[in-house]
Amino acid sequence: MLAHGMLTMGAAVQVAVNWVGDAGKVIDYGVRFTKPVFVDANAGALLTVVGKVGAIDLEAKTVRIDLTAVSNELAVLGKAQAVVQL
């Protein structure tokens, strides 16, 4: 089975939401789907998401968070970036 790309996208942005503390502060978010996430019927799937600050706009009080999402040692999202309001 495959996990739908939007599920992967939603799981990945949660890293940014947890960091900023409020889903309403995510003002922009985009990804490219690069690989599917395969889900084993018994074991499920493991998705590892890491976020790092990619840019800070002091004037606008925003931060761009660059996200990487990996499953089965493959990057499953590309150019995953969330912009959050501080």
Short mmCIF file of N, CA and C in Angstrom, two decimals:
data_model
loop_
_atom_site.label_atom_id
_atom_site.label_comp_id
_atom_site.label_asym_id
_atom_site.label_seq_id
_atom_site.Cartn_x
_atom_site.Cartn_y
_atom_site.Cartn_z
N MET A 1 0.83 -1.18 0.00
CA MET A 1 0.00 0.00 0.00
C MET A 1 0.88 1.25 0.00
N LEU A 2 0.29 2.32 -0.43
CA LEU A 2 0.98 3.61 -0.44
C LEU A 2 0.23 4.61 0.44
N ALA A 3 0.98 5.45 1.12
CA ALA A 3 0.38 6.57 1.85
C ALA A 3 0.15 7.69 0.83
N HIS A 4 -1.00 8.31 0.88
CA HIS A 4 -1.30 9.42 -0.02
C HIS A 4 -0.32 10.55 0.24
N GLY A 5 0.10 11.22 -0.81
CA GLY A 5 1.07 12.31 -0.68
C GLY A 5 0.63 13.41 0.27
N MET A 6 -0.67 13.70 0.28
CA MET A 6 -1.16 14.75 1.16
C MET A 6 -1.03 14.36 2.63
N LEU A 7 -1.11 13.07 2.92
CA LEU A 7 -0.88 12.61 4.30
C LEU A 7 0.57 12.87 4.70
N THR A 8 1.48 12.55 3.80
CA THR A 8 2.90 12.80 4.05
C THR A 8 3.15 14.29 4.23
N MET A 9 2.54 15.10 3.38
CA MET A 9 2.70 16.55 3.46
C MET A 9 2.19 17.08 4.80
N GLY A 10 1.03 16.59 5.22
CA GLY A 10 0.46 17.02 6.50
C GLY A 10 1.30 16.61 7.69
N ALA A 11 1.84 15.40 7.63
CA ALA A 11 2.70 14.94 8.72
C ALA A 11 3.97 15.77 8.81
N ALA A 12 4.52 16.13 7.66
CA ALA A 12 5.78 16.88 7.64
C ALA A 12 5.61 18.29 8.21
N VAL A 13 4.52 18.96 7.89
CA VAL A 13 4.35 20.34 8.36
C VAL A 13 4.16 20.39 9.87
N GLN A 14 3.80 19.27 10.47
CA GLN A 14 3.59 19.25 11.92
C GLN A 14 4.86 19.64 12.68
N VAL A 15 6.03 19.39 12.10
CA VAL A 15 7.29 19.81 12.73
C VAL A 15 7.31 21.33 12.88
N ALA A 16 6.91 22.05 11.83
CA ALA A 16 6.87 23.51 11.89
C ALA A 16 5.80 23.99 12.86
N VAL A 17 4.65 23.34 12.85
CA VAL A 17 3.56 23.71 13.76
C VAL A 17 3.99 23.54 15.21
N ASN A 18 4.62 22.42 15.50
CA ASN A 18 5.09 22.19 16.87
C ASN A 18 6.10 23.25 17.30
N TRP A 19 6.96 23.65 16.38
CA TRP A 19 7.99 24.64 16.71
C TRP A 19 7.38 26.01 16.99
N VAL A 20 6.46 26.44 16.13
CA VAL A 20 5.89 27.78 16.28
C VAL A 20 4.75 27.79 17.30
N GLY A 21 4.15 26.63 17.58
CA GLY A 21 3.15 26.53 18.63
C GLY A 21 1.71 26.76 18.22
N ASP A 22 1.45 27.07 16.95
CA ASP A 22 0.08 27.37 16.52
C ASP A 22 -0.01 27.15 15.01
N ALA A 23 -0.90 26.26 14.58
CA ALA A 23 -1.05 25.97 13.15
C ALA A 23 -1.44 27.22 12.36
N GLY A 24 -2.13 28.16 13.00
CA GLY A 24 -2.53 29.39 12.33
C GLY A 24 -1.37 30.30 11.98
N LYS A 25 -0.19 30.04 12.53
CA LYS A 25 0.97 30.87 12.23
C LYS A 25 1.76 30.37 11.01
N VAL A 26 1.35 29.24 10.44
CA VAL A 26 1.95 28.78 9.19
C VAL A 26 1.28 29.57 8.07
N ILE A 27 2.04 30.47 7.45
CA ILE A 27 1.43 31.36 6.45
C ILE A 27 1.71 30.91 5.01
N ASP A 28 2.63 29.99 4.83
CA ASP A 28 2.90 29.45 3.49
C ASP A 28 3.55 28.09 3.66
N TYR A 29 3.20 27.18 2.76
CA TYR A 29 3.76 25.83 2.84
C TYR A 29 3.69 25.19 1.46
N GLY A 30 4.78 24.60 1.06
CA GLY A 30 4.80 23.91 -0.23
C GLY A 30 5.80 22.78 -0.23
N VAL A 31 5.52 21.77 -1.02
CA VAL A 31 6.42 20.63 -1.17
C VAL A 31 6.36 20.13 -2.61
N ARG A 32 7.33 19.31 -2.94
CA ARG A 32 7.27 18.50 -4.16
C ARG A 32 7.30 17.05 -3.72
N PHE A 33 6.40 16.28 -4.28
CA PHE A 33 6.37 14.85 -3.96
C PHE A 33 7.40 14.15 -4.83
N THR A 34 8.41 13.55 -4.20
CA THR A 34 9.50 12.94 -4.96
C THR A 34 9.45 11.43 -5.00
N LYS A 35 8.97 10.80 -3.94
CA LYS A 35 8.87 9.34 -3.85
C LYS A 35 7.64 8.99 -3.02
N PRO A 36 7.04 7.84 -3.30
CA PRO A 36 5.91 7.43 -2.47
C PRO A 36 6.38 6.85 -1.14
N VAL A 37 5.49 6.90 -0.17
CA VAL A 37 5.74 6.24 1.12
C VAL A 37 5.01 4.90 1.08
N PHE A 38 5.77 3.82 1.12
CA PHE A 38 5.19 2.49 1.11
C PHE A 38 4.81 2.10 2.54
N VAL A 39 3.60 1.57 2.67
CA VAL A 39 3.08 1.20 3.98
C VAL A 39 2.88 -0.31 4.02
N ASP A 40 3.59 -0.98 4.91
CA ASP A 40 3.42 -2.41 5.10
C ASP A 40 2.11 -2.65 5.85
N ALA A 41 1.34 -3.63 5.40
CA ALA A 41 0.03 -3.90 6.00
C ALA A 41 0.13 -4.25 7.48
N ASN A 42 1.22 -4.84 7.89
CA ASN A 42 1.38 -5.24 9.30
C ASN A 42 2.23 -4.26 10.10
N ALA A 43 3.34 -3.85 9.53
CA ALA A 43 4.31 -3.02 10.27
C ALA A 43 4.05 -1.53 10.14
N GLY A 44 3.26 -1.11 9.17
CA GLY A 44 3.04 0.31 8.95
C GLY A 44 4.21 0.93 8.20
N ALA A 45 4.47 2.19 8.45
CA ALA A 45 5.56 2.91 7.78
C ALA A 45 6.18 3.88 8.77
N LEU A 46 7.44 4.17 8.55
CA LEU A 46 8.15 5.14 9.38
C LEU A 46 8.50 6.34 8.50
N LEU A 47 8.09 7.51 8.93
CA LEU A 47 8.43 8.76 8.25
C LEU A 47 9.21 9.61 9.24
N THR A 48 10.42 9.97 8.86
CA THR A 48 11.26 10.81 9.72
C THR A 48 11.32 12.20 9.10
N VAL A 49 10.94 13.21 9.88
CA VAL A 49 10.93 14.59 9.39
C VAL A 49 11.84 15.42 10.27
N VAL A 50 12.70 16.20 9.63
CA VAL A 50 13.61 17.11 10.33
C VAL A 50 13.41 18.50 9.75
N GLY A 51 13.36 19.49 10.62
CA GLY A 51 13.24 20.87 10.17
C GLY A 51 14.44 21.69 10.62
N LYS A 52 14.84 22.64 9.77
CA LYS A 52 15.89 23.57 10.16
C LYS A 52 15.54 24.95 9.63
N VAL A 53 15.99 25.96 10.33
CA VAL A 53 15.73 27.33 9.90
C VAL A 53 16.52 27.60 8.63
N GLY A 54 15.80 27.96 7.57
CA GLY A 54 16.44 28.24 6.29
C GLY A 54 16.63 29.73 6.05
N ALA A 55 15.75 30.55 6.62
CA ALA A 55 15.85 32.00 6.43
C ALA A 55 15.03 32.69 7.52
N ILE A 56 15.48 33.88 7.87
CA ILE A 56 14.78 34.71 8.86
C ILE A 56 14.57 36.08 8.23
N ASP A 57 13.32 36.56 8.30
CA ASP A 57 13.01 37.91 7.83
C ASP A 57 12.61 38.72 9.07
N LEU A 58 13.56 39.49 9.58
CA LEU A 58 13.31 40.25 10.81
C LEU A 58 12.24 41.31 10.63
N GLU A 59 12.20 41.93 9.45
CA GLU A 59 11.22 42.98 9.20
C GLU A 59 9.80 42.42 9.18
N ALA A 60 9.62 41.31 8.49
CA ALA A 60 8.30 40.69 8.39
C ALA A 60 7.98 39.80 9.59
N LYS A 61 8.99 39.53 10.41
CA LYS A 61 8.86 38.64 11.57
C LYS A 61 8.39 37.25 11.14
N THR A 62 9.09 36.73 10.11
CA THR A 62 8.80 35.38 9.63
C THR A 62 10.08 34.56 9.60
N VAL A 63 9.88 33.26 9.63
CA VAL A 63 10.99 32.30 9.53
C VAL A 63 10.59 31.26 8.49
N ARG A 64 11.53 30.94 7.60
CA ARG A 64 11.31 29.83 6.67
C ARG A 64 11.95 28.59 7.26
N ILE A 65 11.17 27.55 7.39
CA ILE A 65 11.67 26.28 7.90
C ILE A 65 11.79 25.31 6.73
N ASP A 66 13.00 24.80 6.52
CA ASP A 66 13.25 23.81 5.48
C ASP A 66 13.09 22.43 6.10
N LEU A 67 12.25 21.62 5.48
CA LEU A 67 11.93 20.31 6.02
C LEU A 67 12.49 19.21 5.13
N THR A 68 12.97 18.15 5.76
CA THR A 68 13.34 16.94 5.02
C THR A 68 12.49 15.81 5.57
N ALA A 69 11.96 15.00 4.66
CA ALA A 69 11.12 13.87 5.05
C ALA A 69 11.69 12.62 4.39
N VAL A 70 11.98 11.62 5.20
CA VAL A 70 12.63 10.40 4.72
C VAL A 70 11.82 9.19 5.17
N SER A 71 11.65 8.24 4.25
CA SER A 71 11.03 6.96 4.57
C SER A 71 11.79 5.88 3.81
N ASN A 72 12.10 4.81 4.49
CA ASN A 72 12.88 3.72 3.88
C ASN A 72 14.18 4.23 3.24
N GLU A 73 14.82 5.17 3.93
CA GLU A 73 16.09 5.76 3.51
C GLU A 73 16.00 6.56 2.21
N LEU A 74 14.79 6.94 1.81
CA LEU A 74 14.59 7.74 0.61
C LEU A 74 13.90 9.05 0.97
N ALA A 75 14.37 10.15 0.37
CA ALA A 75 13.69 11.43 0.54
C ALA A 75 12.35 11.34 -0.20
N VAL A 76 11.27 11.57 0.51
CA VAL A 76 9.95 11.44 -0.10
C VAL A 76 9.31 12.79 -0.43
N LEU A 77 9.89 13.87 0.07
CA LEU A 77 9.45 15.22 -0.26
C LEU A 77 10.67 16.03 -0.68
N GLY A 78 10.48 16.88 -1.65
CA GLY A 78 11.55 17.78 -2.07
C GLY A 78 11.08 19.22 -1.91
N LYS A 79 12.03 20.11 -1.72
CA LYS A 79 11.74 21.54 -1.56
C LYS A 79 10.56 21.77 -0.61
N ALA A 80 10.59 21.07 0.49
CA ALA A 80 9.54 21.22 1.50
C ALA A 80 9.90 22.41 2.38
N GLN A 81 9.10 23.46 2.30
CA GLN A 81 9.38 24.68 3.05
C GLN A 81 8.09 25.24 3.64
N ALA A 82 8.17 25.63 4.89
CA ALA A 82 7.06 26.28 5.57
C ALA A 82 7.53 27.65 6.04
N VAL A 83 6.70 28.65 5.85
CA VAL A 83 6.98 29.98 6.37
C VAL A 83 6.02 30.22 7.53
N VAL A 84 6.59 30.60 8.67
CA VAL A 84 5.78 30.82 9.87
C VAL A 84 5.94 32.25 10.35
N GLN A 85 4.86 32.77 10.91
CA GLN A 85 4.86 34.11 11.50
C GLN A 85 5.23 34.00 12.96
N LEU A 86 6.17 34.83 13.39
CA LEU A 86 6.56 34.81 14.80
C LEU A 86 5.66 35.71 15.62
#
